[in-house]
Tab-separated table of C-alpha atoms in Angstrom:
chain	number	residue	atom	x	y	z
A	28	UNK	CA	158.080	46.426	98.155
A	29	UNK	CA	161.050	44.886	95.954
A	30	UNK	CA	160.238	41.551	97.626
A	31	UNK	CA	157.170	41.409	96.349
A	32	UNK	CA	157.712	42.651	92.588
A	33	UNK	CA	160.319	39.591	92.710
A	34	UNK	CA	157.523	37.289	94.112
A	35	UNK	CA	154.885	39.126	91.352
A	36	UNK	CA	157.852	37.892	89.245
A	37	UNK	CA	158.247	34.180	89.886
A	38	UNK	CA	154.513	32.490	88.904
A	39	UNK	CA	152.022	35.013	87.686
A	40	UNK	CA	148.711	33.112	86.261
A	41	UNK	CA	146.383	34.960	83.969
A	42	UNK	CA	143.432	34.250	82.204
A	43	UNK	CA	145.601	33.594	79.071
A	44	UNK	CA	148.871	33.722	79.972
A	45	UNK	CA	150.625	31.796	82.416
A	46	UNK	CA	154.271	33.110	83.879
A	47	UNK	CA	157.032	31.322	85.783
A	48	UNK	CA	160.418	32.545	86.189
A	49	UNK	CA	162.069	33.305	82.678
A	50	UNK	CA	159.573	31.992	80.860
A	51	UNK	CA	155.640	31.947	79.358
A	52	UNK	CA	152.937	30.346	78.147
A	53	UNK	CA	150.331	31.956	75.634
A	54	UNK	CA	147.069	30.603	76.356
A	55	UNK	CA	145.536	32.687	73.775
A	56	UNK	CA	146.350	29.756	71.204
A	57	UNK	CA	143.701	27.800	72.882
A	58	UNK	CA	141.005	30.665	72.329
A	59	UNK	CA	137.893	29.750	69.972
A	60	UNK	CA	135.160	31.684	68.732
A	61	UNK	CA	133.072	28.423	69.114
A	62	UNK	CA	132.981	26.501	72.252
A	63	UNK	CA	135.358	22.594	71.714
A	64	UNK	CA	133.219	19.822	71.407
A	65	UNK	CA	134.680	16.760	71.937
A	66	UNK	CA	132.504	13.075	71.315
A	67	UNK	CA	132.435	9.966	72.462
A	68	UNK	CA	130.065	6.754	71.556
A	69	UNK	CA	128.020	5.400	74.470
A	70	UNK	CA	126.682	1.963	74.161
A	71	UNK	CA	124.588	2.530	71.462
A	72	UNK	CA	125.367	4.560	68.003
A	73	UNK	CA	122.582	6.617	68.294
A	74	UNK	CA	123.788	7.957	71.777
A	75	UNK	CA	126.858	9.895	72.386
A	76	UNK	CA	128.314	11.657	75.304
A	77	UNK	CA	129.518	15.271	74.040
A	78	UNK	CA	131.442	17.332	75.707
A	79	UNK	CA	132.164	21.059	75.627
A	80	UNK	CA	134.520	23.745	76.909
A	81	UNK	CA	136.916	26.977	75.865
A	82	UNK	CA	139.354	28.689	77.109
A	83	UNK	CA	140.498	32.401	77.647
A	84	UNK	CA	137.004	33.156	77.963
A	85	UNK	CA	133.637	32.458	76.134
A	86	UNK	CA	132.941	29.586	77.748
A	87	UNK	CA	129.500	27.239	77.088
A	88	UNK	CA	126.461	27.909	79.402
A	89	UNK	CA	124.436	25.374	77.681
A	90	UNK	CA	124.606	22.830	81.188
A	91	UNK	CA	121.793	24.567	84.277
A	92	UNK	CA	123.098	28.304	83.240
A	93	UNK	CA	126.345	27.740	84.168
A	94	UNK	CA	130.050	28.782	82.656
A	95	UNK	CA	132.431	25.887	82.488
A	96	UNK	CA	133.116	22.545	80.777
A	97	UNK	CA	130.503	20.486	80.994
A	98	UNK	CA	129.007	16.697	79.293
A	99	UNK	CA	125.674	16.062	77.709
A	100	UNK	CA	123.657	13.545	76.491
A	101	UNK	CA	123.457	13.808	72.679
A	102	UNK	CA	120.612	11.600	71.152
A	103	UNK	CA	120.744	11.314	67.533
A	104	UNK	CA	123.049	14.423	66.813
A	105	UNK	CA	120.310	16.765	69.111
A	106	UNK	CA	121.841	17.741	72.614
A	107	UNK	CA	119.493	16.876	75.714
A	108	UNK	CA	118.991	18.857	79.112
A	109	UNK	CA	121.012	16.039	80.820
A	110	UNK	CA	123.961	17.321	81.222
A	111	UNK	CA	126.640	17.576	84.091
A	112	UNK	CA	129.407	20.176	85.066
A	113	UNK	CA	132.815	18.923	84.386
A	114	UNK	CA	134.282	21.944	86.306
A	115	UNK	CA	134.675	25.893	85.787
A	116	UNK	CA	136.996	27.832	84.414
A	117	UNK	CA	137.033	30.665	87.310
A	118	UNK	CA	139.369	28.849	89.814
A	119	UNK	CA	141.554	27.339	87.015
A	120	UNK	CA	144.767	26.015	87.904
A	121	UNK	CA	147.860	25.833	85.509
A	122	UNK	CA	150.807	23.208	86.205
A	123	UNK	CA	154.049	22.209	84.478
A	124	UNK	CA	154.168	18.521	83.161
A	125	UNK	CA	156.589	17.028	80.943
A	126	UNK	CA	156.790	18.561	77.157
A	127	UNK	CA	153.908	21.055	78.043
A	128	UNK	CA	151.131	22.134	80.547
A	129	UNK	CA	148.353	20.973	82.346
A	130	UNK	CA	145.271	23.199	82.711
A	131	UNK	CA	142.574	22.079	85.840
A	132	UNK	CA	138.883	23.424	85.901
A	133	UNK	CA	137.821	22.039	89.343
A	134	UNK	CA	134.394	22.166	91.281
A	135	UNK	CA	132.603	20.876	88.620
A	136	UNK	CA	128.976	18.937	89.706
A	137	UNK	CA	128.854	16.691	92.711
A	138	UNK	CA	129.995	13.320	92.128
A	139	UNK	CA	130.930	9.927	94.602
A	140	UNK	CA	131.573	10.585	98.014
A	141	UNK	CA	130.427	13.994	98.051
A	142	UNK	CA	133.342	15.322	95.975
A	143	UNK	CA	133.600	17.314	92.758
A	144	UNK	CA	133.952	17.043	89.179
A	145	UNK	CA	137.304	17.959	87.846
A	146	UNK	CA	138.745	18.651	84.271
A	147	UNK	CA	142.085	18.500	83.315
A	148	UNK	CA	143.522	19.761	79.945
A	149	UNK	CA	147.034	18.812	78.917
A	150	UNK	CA	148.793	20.715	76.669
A	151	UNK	CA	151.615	19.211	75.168
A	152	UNK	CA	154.182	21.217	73.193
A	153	UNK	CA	154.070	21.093	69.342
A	154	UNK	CA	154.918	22.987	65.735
A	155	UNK	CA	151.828	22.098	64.887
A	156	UNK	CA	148.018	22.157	66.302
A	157	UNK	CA	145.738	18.911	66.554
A	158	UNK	CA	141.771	19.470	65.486
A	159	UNK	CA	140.448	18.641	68.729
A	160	UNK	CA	141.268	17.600	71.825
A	161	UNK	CA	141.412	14.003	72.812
A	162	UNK	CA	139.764	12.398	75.147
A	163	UNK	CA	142.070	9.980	77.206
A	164	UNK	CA	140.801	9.296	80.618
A	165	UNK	CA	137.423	9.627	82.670
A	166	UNK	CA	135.319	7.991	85.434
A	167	UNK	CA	132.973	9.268	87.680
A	168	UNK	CA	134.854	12.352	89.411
A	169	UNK	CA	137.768	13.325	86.780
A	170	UNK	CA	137.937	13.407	82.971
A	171	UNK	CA	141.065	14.389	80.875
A	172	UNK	CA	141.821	15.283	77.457
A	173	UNK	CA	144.713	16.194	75.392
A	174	UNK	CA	145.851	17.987	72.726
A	175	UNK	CA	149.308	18.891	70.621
A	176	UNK	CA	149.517	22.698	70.255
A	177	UNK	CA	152.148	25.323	70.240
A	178	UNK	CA	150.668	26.865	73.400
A	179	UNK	CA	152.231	24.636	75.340
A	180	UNK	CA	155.653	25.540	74.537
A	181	UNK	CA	157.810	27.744	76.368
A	182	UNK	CA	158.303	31.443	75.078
A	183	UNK	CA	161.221	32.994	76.692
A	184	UNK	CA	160.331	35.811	79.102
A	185	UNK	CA	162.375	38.837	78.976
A	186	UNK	CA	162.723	39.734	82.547
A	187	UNK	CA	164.648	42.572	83.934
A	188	UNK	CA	167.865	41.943	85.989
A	189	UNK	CA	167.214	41.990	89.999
A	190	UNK	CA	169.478	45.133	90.435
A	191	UNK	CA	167.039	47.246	88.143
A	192	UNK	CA	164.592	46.475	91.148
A	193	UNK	CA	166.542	47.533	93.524
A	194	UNK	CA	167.608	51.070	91.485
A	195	UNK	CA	164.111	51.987	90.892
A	196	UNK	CA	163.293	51.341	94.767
A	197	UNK	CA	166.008	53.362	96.031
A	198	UNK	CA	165.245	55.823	93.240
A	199	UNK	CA	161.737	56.152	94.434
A	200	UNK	CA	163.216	56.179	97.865
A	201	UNK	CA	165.230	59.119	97.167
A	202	UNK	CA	162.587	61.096	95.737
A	203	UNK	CA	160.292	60.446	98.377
A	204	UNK	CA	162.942	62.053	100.736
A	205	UNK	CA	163.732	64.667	98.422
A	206	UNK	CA	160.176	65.808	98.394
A	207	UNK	CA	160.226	65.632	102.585
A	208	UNK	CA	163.353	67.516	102.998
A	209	UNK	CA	162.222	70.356	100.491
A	210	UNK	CA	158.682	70.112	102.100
A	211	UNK	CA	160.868	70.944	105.533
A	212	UNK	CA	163.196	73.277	104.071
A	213	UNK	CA	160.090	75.601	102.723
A	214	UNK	CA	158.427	75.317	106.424
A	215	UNK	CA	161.553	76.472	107.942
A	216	UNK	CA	161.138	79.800	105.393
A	217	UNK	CA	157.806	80.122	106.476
A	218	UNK	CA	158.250	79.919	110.271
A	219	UNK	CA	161.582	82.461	109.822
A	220	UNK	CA	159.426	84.734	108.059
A	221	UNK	CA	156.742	84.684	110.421
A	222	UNK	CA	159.463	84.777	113.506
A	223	UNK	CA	161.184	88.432	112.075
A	224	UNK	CA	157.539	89.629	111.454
A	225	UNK	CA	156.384	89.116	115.102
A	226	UNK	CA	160.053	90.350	116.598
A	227	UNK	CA	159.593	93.591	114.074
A	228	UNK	CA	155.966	94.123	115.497
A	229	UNK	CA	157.295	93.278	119.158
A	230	UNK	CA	160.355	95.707	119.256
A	231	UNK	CA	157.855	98.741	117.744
A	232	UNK	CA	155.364	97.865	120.499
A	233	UNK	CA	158.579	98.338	123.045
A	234	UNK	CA	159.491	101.284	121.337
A	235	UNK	CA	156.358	102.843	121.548
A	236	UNK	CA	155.956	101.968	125.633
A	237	UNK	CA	159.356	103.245	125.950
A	238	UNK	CA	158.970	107.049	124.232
A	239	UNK	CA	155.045	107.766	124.243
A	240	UNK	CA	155.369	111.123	123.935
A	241	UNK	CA	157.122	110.996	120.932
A	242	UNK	CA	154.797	108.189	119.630
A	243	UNK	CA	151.969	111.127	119.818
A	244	UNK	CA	153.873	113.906	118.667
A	245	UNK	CA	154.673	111.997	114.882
A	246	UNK	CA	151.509	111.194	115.056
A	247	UNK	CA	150.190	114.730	115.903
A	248	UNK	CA	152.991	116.264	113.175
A	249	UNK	CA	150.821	113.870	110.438
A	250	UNK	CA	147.691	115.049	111.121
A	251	UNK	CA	149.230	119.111	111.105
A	252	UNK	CA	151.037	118.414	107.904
A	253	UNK	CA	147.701	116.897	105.980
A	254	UNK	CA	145.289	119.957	107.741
């Protein structure tokens, strides 16, 4: 049981809050009311690739019903159905990288080669926030953005000392065997009790075998005394 509180301990990921060790990450930062939308020109001014995702929840279902980060088509400022999954947010994975984090949404639509769309979202460590993300890399299976923000900076983690682990599982032990020795204790009682009451009710039987007659003459005295 302690083993695995110290291994619950180690990496713990959340929805909004990712642990390792001594230290956290609030993803909570990231949150917005509004889904990101990031742009980028196509070949032509009047078409632009959008894209759109969230974090910590709340994410767009604009793209075949579906929760994730996904890209669309935008003619003219108006969003089309042609869109494409980038990757969802359910099986997100968190990683360190240098100066900040790096958050994955995988299984996004099928691309080349029968694999999946992946997103990744670096986080890099900053006072202050950027506007929007940036986007930095993409071809046909894997698109990237970036952004400064203070969520990915370390917050120190304020994590108990190993022995306190190891008190509260012995104390636990100890009261577990407290309540099994008192649990025995109280049976004993119980079975002493119950051994006194059968030798009590055995040694009148005897007596009664062994002096009949006087058995019947108390008993004949009784029935005098209430006539």
């Amino acid at each position: 049981m302690i083993s695995l509180l110290f291994v619950f301990q180690i990496t713990t990921i959340f929805g909004c809050e990712f642990k390792q060790e001594d230290h956290y990450y609030n993803l909570t930062k990231l949150q917005r009311t509004e889904p990101y939308i990031v742009k980028a020109s196509a070949d032509s001014s009047f078409f632009k690739m959008a894209y759109q995702f969230n974090f910590c929840g709340n994410h767009p279902k604009h793209c075949q019903g579906q929760s994730g980060a996904y890209q669309a088509l935008e003619v003219m400022g108006i969003l089309t159905d042609s869109c494409e999954i980038l990757g969802k947010p359910d099986n997100q994975q968190i990683s360190l990288i240098e100066n900040g984090l790096q958050i994955t949404y995988p299984q996004g639509s099928q691309c080349e080669n029968n694999q999946r769309k992946s997103v990744d979202f670096k986080i890099i460590c900053s006072l202050e926030t950027d506007q929007n993300f940036a986007l930095i890399s993409e071809d046909n299976c894997h698109t990237a953005f970036q952004l400064k923000s203070p969520a990915g900076c370390r917050l120190e983690y304020q994590t108990q000392p190993l022995f306190i682990y190891y008190l509260s599982g012995i104390g636990i032990l100890l009261m577990i065997l407290g309540a099994c020795f008192g649990y025995r204790q109280l049976q004993k009682k119980k079975d002493g009790k119950s051994d006194q009451y059968e030798k009590l009710k055995s040694d009148q039987h005897q007596e009664q075998i062994k002096n009949p007659d006087q058995s019947t003459a108390v008993i004949i005295n009784h029935e005098v005394e209430s006539s």
